PDB file of C-alpha atoms in Angstrom:
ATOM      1  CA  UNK H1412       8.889   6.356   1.129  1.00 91.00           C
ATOM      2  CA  UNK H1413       6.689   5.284  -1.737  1.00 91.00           C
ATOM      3  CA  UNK H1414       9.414   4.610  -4.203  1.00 91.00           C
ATOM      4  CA  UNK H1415      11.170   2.743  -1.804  1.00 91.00           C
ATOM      5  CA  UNK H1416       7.839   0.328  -0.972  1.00 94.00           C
ATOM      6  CA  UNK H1417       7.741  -0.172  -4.692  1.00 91.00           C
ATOM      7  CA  UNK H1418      11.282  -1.309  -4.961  1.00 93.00           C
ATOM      8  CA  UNK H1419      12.430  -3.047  -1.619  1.00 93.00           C
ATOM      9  CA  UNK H1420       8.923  -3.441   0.273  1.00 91.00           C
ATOM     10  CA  UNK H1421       7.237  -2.416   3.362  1.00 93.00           C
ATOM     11  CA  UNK H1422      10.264  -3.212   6.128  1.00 95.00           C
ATOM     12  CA  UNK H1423      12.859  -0.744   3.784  1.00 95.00           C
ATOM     13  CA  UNK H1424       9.760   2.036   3.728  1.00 94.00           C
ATOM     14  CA  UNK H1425       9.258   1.645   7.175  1.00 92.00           C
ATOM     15  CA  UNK H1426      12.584   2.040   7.947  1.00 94.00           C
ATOM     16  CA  UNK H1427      12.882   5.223   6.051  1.00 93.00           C
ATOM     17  CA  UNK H1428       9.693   6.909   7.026  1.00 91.00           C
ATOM     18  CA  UNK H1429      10.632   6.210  10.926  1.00 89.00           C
ATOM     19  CA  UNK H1430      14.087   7.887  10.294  1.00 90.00           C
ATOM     20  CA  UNK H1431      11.995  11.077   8.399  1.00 87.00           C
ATOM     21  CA  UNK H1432       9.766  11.248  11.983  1.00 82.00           C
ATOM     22  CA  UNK H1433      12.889  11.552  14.097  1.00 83.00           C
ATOM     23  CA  UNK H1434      14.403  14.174  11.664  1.00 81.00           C
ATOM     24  CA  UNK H1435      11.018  16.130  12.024  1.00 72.00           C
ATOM     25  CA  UNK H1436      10.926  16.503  15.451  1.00 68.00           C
ATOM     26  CA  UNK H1437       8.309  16.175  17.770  1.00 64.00           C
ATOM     27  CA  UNK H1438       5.859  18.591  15.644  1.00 69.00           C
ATOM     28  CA  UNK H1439       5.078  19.577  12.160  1.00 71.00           C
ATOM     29  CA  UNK H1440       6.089  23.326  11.870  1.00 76.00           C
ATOM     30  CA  UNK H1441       2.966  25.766  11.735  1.00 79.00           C
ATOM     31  CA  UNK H1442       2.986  26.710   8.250  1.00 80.00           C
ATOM     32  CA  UNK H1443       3.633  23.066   6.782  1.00 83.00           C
ATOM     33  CA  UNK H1444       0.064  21.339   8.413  1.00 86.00           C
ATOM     34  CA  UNK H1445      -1.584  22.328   5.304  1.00 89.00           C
ATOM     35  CA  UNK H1446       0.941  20.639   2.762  1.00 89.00           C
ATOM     36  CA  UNK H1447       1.541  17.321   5.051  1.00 87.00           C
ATOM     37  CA  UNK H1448      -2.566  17.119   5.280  1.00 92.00           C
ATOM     38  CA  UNK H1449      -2.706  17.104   1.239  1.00 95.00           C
ATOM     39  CA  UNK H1450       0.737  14.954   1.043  1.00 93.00           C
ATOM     40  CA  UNK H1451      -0.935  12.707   3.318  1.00 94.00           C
ATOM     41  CA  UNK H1452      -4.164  12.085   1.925  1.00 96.00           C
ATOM     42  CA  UNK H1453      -2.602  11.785  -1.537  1.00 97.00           C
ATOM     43  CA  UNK H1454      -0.756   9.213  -0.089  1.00 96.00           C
ATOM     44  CA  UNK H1455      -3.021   7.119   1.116  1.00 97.00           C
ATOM     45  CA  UNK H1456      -5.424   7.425  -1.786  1.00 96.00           C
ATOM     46  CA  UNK H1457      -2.824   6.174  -3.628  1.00 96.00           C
ATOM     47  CA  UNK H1458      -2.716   2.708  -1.443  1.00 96.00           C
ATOM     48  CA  UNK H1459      -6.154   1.745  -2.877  1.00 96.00           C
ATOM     49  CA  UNK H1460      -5.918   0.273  -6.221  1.00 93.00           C
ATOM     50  CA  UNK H1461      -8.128  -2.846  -6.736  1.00 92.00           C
ATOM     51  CA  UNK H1462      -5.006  -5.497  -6.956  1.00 94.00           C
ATOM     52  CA  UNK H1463      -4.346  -4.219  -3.340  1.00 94.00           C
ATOM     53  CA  UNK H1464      -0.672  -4.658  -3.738  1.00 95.00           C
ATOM     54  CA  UNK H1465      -0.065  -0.515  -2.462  1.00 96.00           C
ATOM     55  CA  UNK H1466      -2.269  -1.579   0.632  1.00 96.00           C
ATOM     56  CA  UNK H1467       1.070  -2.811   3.071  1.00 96.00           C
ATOM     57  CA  UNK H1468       2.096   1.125   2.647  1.00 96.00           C
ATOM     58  CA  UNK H1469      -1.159   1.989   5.030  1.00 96.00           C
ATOM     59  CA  UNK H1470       0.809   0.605   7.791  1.00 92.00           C
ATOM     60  CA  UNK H1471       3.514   2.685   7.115  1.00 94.00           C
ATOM     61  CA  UNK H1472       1.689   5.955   6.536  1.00 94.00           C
ATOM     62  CA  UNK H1473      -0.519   4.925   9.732  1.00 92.00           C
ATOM     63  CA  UNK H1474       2.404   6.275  12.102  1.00 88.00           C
ATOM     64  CA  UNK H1475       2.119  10.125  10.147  1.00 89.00           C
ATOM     65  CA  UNK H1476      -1.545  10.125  11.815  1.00 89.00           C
ATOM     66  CA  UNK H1477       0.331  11.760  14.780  1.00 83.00           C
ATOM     67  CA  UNK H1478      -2.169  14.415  16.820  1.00 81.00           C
ATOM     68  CA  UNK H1479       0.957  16.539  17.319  1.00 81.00           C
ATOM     69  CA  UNK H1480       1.613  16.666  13.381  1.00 82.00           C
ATOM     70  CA  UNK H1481      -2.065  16.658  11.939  1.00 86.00           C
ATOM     71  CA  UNK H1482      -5.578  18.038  13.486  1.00 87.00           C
ATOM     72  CA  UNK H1483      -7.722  15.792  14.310  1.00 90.00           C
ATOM     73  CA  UNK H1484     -10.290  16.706  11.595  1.00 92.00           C
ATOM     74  CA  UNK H1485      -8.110  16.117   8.550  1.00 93.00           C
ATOM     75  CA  UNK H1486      -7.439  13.105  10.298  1.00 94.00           C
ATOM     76  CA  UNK H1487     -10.912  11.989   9.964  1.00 94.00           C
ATOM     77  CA  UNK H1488     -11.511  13.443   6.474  1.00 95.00           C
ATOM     78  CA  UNK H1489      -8.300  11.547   5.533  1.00 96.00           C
ATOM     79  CA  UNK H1490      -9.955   7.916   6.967  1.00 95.00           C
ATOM     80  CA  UNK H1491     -13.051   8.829   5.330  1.00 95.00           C
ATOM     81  CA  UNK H1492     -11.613   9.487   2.375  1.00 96.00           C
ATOM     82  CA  UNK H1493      -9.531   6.040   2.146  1.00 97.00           C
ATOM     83  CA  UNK H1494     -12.743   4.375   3.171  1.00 96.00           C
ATOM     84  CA  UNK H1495     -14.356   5.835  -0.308  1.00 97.00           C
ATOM     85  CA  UNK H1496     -11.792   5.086  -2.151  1.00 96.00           C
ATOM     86  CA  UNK H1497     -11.219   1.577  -1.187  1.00 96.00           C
ATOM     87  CA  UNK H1498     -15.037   0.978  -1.769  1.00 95.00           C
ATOM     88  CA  UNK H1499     -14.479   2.499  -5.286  1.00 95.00           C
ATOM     89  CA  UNK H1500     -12.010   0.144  -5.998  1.00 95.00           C
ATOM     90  CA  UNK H1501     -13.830  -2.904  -5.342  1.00 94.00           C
ATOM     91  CA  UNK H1502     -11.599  -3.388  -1.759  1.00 95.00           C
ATOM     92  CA  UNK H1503     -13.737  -4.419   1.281  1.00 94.00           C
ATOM     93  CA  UNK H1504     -12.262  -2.202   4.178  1.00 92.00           C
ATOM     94  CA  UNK H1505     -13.314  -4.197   6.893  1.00 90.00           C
ATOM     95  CA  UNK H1506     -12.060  -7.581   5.554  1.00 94.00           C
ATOM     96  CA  UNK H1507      -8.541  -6.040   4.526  1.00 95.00           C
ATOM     97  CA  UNK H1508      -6.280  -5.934   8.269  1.00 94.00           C
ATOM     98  CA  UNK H1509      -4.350  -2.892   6.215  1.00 94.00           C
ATOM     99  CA  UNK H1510      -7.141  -0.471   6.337  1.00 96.00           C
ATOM    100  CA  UNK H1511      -8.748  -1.472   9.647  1.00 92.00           C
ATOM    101  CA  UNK H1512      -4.847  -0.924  11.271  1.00 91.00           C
ATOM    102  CA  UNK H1513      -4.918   2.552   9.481  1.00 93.00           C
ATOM    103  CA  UNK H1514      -8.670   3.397  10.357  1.00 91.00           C
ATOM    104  CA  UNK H1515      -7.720   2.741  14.274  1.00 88.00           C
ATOM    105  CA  UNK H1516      -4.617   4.316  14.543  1.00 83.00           C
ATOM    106  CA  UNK H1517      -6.336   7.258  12.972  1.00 78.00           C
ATOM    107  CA  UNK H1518      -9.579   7.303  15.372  1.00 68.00           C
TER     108      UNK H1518
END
């Protein structure tokens, strides 16, 4: 989903991620919650570099914040999270509509 922000934009990696949440199911498996929380957060960390071009993706990657495929504290530490790393970049997290979406959707 990443590599396909970076080379056709946020429509094409919206696209794709919708089609991976239909293959998944309507749960994460057990045994994979650990891995999708750390996939996850990577993820999103990875959205907040200080030319804020990565921060479209946070829309996309807003719609794995499912309560039936992630608890709803590594859903929090995952928002927290974003929130110090956008403030480490120099990104105001209230003023960018990316982040808010992504901080909602996540609440």
């Amino acid at each position: 989903v990443d590599a396909l922000f970076v080379c056709s934009g946020v429509d094409a990696a919206h696209s794709l991620s919708s089609a991976f949440m239909r293959q998944w199911g309507p749960r994460v498996m057990h045994w994979l919650e650990r891995a999708y929380f750390r996939s996850l957060k990577e993820a999103v960390i990875s959205c907040t570099i200080a030319d804020r071009s990565r921060l479209p993706l946070l829309e996309v990657l807003s719609s794995w914040m499912r309560a039936d495929f992630i608890q709803e504290a590594w859903q929090h530490h995952i928002s927290s999270e974003l929130l110090k790393c956008c403030t480490a970049a120099g990104i105001d997290a209230e003023a960018e509509p990316e982040v808010a979406i992504f901080i909602r959707r996540s609440a």
